[in-house]
Short mmCIF file of C-alpha atoms in Angstrom, two decimals:
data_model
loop_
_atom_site.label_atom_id
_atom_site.label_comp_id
_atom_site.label_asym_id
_atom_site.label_seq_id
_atom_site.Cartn_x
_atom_site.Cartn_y
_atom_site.Cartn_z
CA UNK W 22 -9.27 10.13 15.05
CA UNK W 23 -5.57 10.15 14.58
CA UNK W 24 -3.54 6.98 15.42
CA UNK W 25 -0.26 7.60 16.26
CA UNK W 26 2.64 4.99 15.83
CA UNK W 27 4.18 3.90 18.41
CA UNK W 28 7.66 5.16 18.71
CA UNK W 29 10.83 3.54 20.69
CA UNK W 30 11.47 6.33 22.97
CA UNK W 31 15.71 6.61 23.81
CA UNK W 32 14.47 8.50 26.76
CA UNK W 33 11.50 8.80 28.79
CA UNK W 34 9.51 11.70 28.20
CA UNK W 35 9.60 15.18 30.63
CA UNK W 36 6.11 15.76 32.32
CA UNK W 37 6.02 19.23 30.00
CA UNK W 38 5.79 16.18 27.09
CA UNK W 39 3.50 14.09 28.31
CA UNK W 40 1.10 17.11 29.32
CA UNK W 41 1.41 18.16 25.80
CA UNK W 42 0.68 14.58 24.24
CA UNK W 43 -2.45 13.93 26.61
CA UNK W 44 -3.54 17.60 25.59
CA UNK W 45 -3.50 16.98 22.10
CA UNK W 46 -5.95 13.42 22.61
CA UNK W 47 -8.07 15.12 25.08
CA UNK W 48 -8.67 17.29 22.09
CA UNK W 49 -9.47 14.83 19.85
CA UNK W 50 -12.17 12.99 21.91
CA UNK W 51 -13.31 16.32 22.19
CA UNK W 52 -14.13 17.16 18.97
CA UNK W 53 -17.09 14.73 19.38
CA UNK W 54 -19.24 17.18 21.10
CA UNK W 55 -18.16 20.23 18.39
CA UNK W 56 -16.13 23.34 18.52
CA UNK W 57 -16.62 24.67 21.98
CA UNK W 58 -15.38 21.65 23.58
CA UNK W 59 -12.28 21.09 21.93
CA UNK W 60 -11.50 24.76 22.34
CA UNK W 61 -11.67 24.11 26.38
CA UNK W 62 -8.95 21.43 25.42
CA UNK W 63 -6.74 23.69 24.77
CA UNK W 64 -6.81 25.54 28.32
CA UNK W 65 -5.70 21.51 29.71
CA UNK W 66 -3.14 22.64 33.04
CA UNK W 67 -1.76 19.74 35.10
CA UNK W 68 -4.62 20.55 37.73
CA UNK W 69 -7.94 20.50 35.45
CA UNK W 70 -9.81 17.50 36.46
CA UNK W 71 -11.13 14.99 33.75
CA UNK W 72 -14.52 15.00 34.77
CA UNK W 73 -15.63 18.30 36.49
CA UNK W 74 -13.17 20.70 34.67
CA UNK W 75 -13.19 18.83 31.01
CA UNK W 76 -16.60 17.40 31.51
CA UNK W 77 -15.53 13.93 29.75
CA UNK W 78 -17.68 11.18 30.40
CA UNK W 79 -16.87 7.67 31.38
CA UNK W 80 -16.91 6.59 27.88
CA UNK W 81 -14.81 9.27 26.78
CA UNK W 82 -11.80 8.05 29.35
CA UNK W 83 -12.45 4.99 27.34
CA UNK W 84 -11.25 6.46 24.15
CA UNK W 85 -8.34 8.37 25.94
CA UNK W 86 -7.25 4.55 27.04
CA UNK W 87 -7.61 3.44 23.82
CA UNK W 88 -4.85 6.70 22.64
CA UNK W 89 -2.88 5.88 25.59
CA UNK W 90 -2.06 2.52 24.59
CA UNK W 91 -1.53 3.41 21.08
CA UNK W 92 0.30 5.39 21.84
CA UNK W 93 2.71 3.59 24.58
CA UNK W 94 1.41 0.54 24.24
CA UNK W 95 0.77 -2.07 26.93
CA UNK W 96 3.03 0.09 29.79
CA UNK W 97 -0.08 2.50 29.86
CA UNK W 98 -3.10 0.27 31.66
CA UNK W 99 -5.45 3.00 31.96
CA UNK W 100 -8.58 0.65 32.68
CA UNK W 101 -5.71 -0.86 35.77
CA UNK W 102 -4.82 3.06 36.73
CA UNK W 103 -9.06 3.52 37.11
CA UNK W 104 -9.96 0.45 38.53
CA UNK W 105 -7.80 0.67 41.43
CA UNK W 106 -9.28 4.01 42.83
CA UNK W 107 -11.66 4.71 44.94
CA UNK W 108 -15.18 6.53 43.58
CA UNK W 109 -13.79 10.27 45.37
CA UNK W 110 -10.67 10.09 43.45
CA UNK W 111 -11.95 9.19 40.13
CA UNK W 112 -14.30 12.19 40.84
CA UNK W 113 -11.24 14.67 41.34
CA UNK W 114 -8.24 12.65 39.05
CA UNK W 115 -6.48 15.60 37.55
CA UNK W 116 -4.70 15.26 33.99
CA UNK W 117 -1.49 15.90 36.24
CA UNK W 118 -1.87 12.57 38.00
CA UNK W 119 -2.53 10.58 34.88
CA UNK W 120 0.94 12.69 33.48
CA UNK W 121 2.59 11.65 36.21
CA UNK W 122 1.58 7.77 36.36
CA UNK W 123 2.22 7.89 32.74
CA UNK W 124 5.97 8.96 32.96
CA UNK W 125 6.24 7.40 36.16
CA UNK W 126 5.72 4.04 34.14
CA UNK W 127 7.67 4.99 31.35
CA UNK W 128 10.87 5.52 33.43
CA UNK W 129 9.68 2.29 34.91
CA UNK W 130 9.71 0.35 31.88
CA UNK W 131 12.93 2.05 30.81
CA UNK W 132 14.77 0.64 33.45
CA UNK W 133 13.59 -2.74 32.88
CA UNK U 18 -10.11 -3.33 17.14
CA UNK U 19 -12.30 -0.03 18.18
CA UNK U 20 -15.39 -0.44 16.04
CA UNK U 21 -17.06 -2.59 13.70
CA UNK U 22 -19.76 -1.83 10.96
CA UNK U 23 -22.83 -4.11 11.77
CA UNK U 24 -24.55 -3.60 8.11
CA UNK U 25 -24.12 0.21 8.48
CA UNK U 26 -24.29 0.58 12.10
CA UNK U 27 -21.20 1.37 13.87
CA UNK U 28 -20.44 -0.87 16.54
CA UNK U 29 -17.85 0.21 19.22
CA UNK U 30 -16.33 -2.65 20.63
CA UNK U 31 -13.31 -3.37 23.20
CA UNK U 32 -11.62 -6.31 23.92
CA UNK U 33 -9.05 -7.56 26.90
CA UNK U 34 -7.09 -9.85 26.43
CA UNK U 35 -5.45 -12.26 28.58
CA UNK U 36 -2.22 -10.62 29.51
CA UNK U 37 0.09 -13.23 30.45
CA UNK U 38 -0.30 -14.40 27.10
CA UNK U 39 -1.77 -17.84 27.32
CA UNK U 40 -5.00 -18.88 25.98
CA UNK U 41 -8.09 -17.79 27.57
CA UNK U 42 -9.75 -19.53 30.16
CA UNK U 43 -13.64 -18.35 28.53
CA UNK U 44 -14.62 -15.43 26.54
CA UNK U 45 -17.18 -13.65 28.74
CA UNK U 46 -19.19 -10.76 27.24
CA UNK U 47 -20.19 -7.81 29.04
CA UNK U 48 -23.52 -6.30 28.08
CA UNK U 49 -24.58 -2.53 29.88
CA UNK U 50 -27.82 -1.32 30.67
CA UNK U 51 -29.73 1.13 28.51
CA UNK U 52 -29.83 5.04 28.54
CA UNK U 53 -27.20 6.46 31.19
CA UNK U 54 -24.66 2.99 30.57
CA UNK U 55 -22.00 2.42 28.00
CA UNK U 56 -19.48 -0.25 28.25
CA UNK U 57 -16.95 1.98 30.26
CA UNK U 58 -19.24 0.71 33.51
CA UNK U 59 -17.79 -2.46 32.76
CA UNK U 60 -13.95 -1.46 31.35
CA UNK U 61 -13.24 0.49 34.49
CA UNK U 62 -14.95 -2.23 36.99
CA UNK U 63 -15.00 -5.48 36.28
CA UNK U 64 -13.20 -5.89 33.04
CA UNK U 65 -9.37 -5.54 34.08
CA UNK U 66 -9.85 -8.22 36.95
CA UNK U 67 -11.58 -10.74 34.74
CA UNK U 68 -9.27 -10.22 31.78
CA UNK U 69 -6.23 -10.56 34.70
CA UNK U 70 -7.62 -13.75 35.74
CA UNK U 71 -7.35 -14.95 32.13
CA UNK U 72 -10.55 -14.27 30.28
CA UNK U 73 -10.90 -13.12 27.03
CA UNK U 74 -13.08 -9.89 27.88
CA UNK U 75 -15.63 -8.56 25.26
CA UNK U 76 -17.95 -5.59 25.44
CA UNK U 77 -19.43 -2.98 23.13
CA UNK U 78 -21.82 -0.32 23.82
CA UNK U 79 -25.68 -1.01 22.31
CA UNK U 80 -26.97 0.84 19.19
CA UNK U 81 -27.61 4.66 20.68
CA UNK U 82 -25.55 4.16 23.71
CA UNK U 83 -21.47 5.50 24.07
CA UNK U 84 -19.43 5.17 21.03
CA UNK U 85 -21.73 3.10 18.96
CA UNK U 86 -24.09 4.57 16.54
CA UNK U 87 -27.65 6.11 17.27
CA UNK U 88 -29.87 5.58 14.11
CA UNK U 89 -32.97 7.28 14.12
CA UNK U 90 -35.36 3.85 14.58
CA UNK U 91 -34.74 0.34 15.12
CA UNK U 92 -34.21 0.18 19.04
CA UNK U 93 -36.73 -2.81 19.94
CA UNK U 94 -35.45 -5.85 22.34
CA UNK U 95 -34.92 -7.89 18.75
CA UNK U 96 -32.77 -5.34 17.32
CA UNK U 97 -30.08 -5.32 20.19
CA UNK U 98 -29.61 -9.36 20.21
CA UNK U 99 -29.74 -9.40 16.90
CA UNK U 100 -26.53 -7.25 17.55
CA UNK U 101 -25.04 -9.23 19.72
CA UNK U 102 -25.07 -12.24 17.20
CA UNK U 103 -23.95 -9.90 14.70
CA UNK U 104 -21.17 -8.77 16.99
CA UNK U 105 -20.28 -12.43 18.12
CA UNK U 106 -20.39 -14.10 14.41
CA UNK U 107 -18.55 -10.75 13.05
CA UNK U 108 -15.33 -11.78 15.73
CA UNK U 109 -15.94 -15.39 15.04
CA UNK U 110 -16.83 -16.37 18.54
CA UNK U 111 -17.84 -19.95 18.09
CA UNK U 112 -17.73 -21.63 21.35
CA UNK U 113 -20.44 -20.98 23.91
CA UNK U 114 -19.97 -17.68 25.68
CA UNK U 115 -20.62 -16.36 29.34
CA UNK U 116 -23.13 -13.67 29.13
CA UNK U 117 -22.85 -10.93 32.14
CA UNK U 118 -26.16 -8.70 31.56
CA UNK U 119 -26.64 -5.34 33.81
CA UNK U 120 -30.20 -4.50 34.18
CA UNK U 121 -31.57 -4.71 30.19
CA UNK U 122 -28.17 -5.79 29.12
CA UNK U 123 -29.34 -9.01 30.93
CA UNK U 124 -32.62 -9.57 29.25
CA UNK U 125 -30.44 -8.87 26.07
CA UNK U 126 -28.80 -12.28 27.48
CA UNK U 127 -31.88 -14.11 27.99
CA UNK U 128 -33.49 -13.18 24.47
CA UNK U 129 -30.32 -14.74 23.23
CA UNK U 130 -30.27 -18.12 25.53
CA UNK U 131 -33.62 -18.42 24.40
CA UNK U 132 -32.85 -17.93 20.47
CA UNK U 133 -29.46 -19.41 20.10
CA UNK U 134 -28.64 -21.76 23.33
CA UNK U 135 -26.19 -23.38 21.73
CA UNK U 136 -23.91 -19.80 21.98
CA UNK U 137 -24.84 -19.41 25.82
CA UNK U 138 -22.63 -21.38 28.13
CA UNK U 139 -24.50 -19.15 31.08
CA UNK U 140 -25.42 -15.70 32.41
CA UNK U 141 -24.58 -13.55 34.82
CA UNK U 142 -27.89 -11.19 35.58
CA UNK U 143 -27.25 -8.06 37.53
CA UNK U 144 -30.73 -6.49 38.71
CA UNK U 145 -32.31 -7.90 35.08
CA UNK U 146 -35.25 -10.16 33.83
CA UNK U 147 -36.15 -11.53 30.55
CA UNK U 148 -38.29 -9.78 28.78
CA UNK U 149 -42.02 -10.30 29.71
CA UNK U 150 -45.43 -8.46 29.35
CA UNK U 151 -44.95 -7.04 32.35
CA UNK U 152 -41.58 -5.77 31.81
CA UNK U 153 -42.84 -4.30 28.69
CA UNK U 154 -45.35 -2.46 30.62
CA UNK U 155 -42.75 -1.40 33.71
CA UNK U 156 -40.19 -0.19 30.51
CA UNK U 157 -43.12 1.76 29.20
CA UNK U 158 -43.96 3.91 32.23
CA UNK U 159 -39.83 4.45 32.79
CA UNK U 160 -39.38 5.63 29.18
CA UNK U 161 -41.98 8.00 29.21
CA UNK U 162 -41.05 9.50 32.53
CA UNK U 163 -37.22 9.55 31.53
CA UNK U 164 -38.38 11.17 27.75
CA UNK U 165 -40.47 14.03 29.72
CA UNK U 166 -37.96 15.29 32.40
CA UNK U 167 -34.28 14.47 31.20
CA UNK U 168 -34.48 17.21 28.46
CA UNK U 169 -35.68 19.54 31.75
CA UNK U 170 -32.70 21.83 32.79
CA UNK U 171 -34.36 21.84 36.34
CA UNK U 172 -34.03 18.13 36.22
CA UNK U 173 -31.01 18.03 35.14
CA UNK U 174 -30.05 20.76 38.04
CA UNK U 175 -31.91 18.72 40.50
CA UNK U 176 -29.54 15.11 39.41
CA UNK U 177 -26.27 16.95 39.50
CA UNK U 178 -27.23 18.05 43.04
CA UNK U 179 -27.94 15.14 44.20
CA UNK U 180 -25.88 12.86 42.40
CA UNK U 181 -23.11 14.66 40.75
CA UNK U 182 -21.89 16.63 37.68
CA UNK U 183 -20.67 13.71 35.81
CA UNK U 184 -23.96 11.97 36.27
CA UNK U 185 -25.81 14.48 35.34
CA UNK U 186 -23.86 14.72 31.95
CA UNK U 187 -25.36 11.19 31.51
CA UNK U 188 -28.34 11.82 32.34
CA UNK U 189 -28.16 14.86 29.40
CA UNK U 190 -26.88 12.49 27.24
CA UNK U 191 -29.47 10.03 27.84
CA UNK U 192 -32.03 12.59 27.31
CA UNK U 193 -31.00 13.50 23.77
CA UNK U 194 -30.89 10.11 23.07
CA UNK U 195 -34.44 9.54 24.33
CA UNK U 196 -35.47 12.90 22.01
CA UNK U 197 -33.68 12.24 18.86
CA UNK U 198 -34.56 8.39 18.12
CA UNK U 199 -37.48 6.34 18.71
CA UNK U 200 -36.11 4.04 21.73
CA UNK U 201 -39.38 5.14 24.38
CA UNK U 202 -41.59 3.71 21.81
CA UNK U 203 -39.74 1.11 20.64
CA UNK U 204 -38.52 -0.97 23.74
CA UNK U 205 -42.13 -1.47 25.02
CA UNK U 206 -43.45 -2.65 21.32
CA UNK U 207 -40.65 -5.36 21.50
CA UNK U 208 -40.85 -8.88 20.28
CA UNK U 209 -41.60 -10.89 23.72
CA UNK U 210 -40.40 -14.15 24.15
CA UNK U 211 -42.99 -16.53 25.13
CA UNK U 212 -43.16 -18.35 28.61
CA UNK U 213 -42.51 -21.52 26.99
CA UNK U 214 -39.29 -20.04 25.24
CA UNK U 215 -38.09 -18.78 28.40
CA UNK U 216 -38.54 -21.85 30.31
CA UNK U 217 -36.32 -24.10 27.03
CA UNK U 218 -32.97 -21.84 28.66
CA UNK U 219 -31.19 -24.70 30.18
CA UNK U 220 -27.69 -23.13 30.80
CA UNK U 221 -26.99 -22.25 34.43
CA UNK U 222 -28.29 -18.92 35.71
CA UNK U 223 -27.18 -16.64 38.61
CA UNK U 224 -29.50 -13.45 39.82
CA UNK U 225 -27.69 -10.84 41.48
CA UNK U 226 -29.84 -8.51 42.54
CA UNK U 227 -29.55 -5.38 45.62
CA UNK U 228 -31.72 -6.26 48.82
CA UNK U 229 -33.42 -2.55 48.57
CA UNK U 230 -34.16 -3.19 44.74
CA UNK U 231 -37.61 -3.48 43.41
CA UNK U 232 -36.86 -6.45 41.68
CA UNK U 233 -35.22 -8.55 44.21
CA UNK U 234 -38.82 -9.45 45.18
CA UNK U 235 -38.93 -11.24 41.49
CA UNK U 236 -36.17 -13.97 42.17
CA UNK U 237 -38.38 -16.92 43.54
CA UNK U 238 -40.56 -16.30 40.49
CA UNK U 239 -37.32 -16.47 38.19
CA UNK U 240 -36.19 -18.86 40.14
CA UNK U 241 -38.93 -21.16 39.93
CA UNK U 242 -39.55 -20.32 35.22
CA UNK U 243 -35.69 -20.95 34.56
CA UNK U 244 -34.46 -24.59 34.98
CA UNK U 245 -30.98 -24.09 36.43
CA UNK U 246 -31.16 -19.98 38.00
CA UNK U 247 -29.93 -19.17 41.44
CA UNK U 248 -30.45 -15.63 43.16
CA UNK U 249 -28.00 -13.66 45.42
CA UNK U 250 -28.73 -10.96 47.01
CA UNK U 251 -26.12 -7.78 47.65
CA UNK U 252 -26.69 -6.35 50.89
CA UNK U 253 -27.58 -2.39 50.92
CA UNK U 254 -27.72 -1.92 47.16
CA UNK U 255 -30.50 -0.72 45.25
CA UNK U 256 -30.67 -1.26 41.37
CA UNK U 257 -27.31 0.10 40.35
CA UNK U 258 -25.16 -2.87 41.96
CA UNK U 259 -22.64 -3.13 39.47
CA UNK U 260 -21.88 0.76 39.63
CA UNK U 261 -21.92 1.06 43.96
CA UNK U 262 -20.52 -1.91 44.57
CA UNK U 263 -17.97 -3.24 42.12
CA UNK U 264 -16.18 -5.36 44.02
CA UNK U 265 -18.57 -7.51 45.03
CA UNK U 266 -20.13 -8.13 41.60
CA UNK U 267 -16.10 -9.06 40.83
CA UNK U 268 -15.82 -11.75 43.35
CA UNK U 269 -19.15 -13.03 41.94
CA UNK U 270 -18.52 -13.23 38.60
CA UNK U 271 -15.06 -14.97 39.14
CA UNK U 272 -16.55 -17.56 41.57
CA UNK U 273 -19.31 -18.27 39.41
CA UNK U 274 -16.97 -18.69 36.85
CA UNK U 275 -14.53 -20.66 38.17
CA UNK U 276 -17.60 -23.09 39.71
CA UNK U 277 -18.58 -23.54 35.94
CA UNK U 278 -15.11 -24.58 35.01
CA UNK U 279 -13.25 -21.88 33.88
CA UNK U 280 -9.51 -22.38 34.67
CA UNK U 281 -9.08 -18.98 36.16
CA UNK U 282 -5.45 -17.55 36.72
CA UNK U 283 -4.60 -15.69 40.14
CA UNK U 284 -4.14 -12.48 38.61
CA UNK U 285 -3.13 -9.43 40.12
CA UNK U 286 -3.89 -6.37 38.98
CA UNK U 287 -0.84 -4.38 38.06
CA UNK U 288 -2.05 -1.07 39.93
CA UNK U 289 -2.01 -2.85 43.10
CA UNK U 290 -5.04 -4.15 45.28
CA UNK U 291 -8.46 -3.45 44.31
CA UNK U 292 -10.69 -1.46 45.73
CA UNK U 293 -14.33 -0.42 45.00
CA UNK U 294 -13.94 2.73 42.31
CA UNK U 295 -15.98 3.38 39.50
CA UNK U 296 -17.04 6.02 37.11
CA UNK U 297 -19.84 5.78 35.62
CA UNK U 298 -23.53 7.04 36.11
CA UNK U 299 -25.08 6.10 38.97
CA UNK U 300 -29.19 5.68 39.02
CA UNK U 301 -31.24 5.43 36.27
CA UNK U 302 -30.07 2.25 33.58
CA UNK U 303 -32.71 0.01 33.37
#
């Protein structure tokens, strides 16, 4: 698992960067289940879906939180993002909505 | 902190904090149910509203189960709360905790109320029981049924009909746990507490348990061995309460809480209000 260090951003990231960040951990949790997997990773578009598309399981969004905040720290509340949907939209989140919430709150915290 | 080594076993553990920065109210510790559960039925349900209203929020998945390590042997009731000591003395938890158990994660807290009361300042039981003959026997028949078909692909077709693709991934997962270690045999051969060791818990207990479960109809007789245990009942639910209805098991936990003294905080979820939304296998867990 690689741990990245978090960086002071001077601008919030494009959704193009944060697609390509989240692709790159989706990988690694991945790589857990062997070669096949983490090749799928690499086809990751704004509209595959976490669970139907990338098959992850629960505890697998677990270690993409845990990546998230290492990676932006405490602005990225994954288990918060989750626990406010309802069961159908956990079912269909795409990786373009988490992309989006996560630049969404960067530009957020930016301002602040 | 991800993971710990518990002599050799990986532990994978996550903690929420507090995050207005003050000191905890309690540390509660979240214990899942066995096969198809793994702590993320607690980190994306009731975790982020109790560590909002100022708890210090622990949880780790059981030997075999999510992140943590699956060695070959060693799954019986002793083993597991011997990990949870392991897991609380390895973080230096030293005041009494609050124990929430789902289904066996709860007679995971009762084995320990029983062997270490002075670490249990009470427990939460969602659809659980202590460990008894009985429950050895009800375990037994569950195992072997779960060992036989959950390595079937038309069982496995048959769950993600009716339930889902995701669950059905845990139900896969759950069936290679079942095939490569020795959990079926070794949950029913557990040590059992006796009646008398079960009846010394003295820390307050509350049973949450569905209406349309099968062991709601156990709560007088709980009820009636445990010296301080009260029993709610959810209306609707079967046996996986926490999973289909998260919010209420919420609003339970922090009441109960707050009625034993914890100095809870009004937090608000940064995401907004709410709602019930989980993702995490529905069904099987005992």
């Amino acid at each position: 698992m690689t741990i990245s260090e978090q960086t002071v951003d001077l601008q919030p990231p494009t959704e193009q960067e944060v697609l390509t960040e989240i692709t790159a951990m989706l990988a690694t949790v991945l790589e857990e289940y062997g070669l096949d997997d983490a090749e799928a990773a690499a086809e990751v578009t704004m509209e595959s879906r976490f669970t139907e598309d990338l098959e992850l399981e629960s505890i697998d969004l677990v270690t993409l939180a845990g990546q998230l905040r290492e990676r932006w720290g405490d602005r990225i509340n994954f288990a918060e993002f989750i626990a406010g949907m309802e069961l159908d939209e956990i079912i269909g989140l795409t990786v373009g909505r988490l992309v989006r919430h996560v630049v969404d709150r960067l530009q957020t915290a930016g301002r602040s | 902190m991800a993971f710990l080594d518990l002599d050799g076993l990986r532990c994978h553990v996550q903690r929420l904090a507090p995050q207005d920065g003050r000191p905890p109210a309690a540390t509660v510790v979240l214990l899942h149910g066995l096969l198809t559960d793994s702590l993320a039925s607690y980190y994306f349900t009731l975790a982020p509203a109790l560590a909002a209203a100022g708890l210090d929020v622990l949880m780790y998945d059981h030997r075999g189960h999510g992140r943590s390590g699956r060695p070959p042997t060693g799954y019986r009731l002793e083993h597991f709360v011997d990990d949870l000591e392991a897991v609380l003395d390895r973080l230096e938890v030293t005041g009494p905790v609050q124990l929430v158990g789902n289904s066996f994660g709860g007679t995971v807290a009762f084995s320990l109320a029983a062997r270490r009361p002075e670490q249990v300042a009470g427990i939460l039981a969602i659809e659980s029981e202590p460990a008894s003959r009985a429950w050895a026997v009800k375990l037994d028949g569950i195992l072997r049924q779960a060992e036989r078909h959950l390595v079937e692909e038309e069982t496995l077709a048959w769950v993600a009909e009716q339930r889902g693709s995701h669950t059905a991934r845990l139900a896969r997962s759950a069936g290679a746990l079942l095939a490569g270690t020795s959990l079926a045999r070794d949950i029913p051969a557990s040590l059992l507490p006796a009646e008398a060791e079960l009846r010394s818990i003295r820390c307050p207990v509350l049973a949450v348990y569905g209406t349309e479960s099968d062991l709601a109809c156990q709560a007088a007789w709980l009820d009636g061995l445990l010296a301080d245990c009260r029993s709610t009942f959810v209306p609707g639910q079967e046996h996986s309460v926490l999973i289909e209805a998260p919010e209420v098991v919420r609003e339970l936990t922090l009441s109960w809480l707050r009625e034993h003294g914890a100095d809870l905080r009004d937090g608000v979820l940064r995401d907004g209000a709410v709602r019930d939304g989980v993702l995490t296998g529905r069904g099987s867990g005992r």
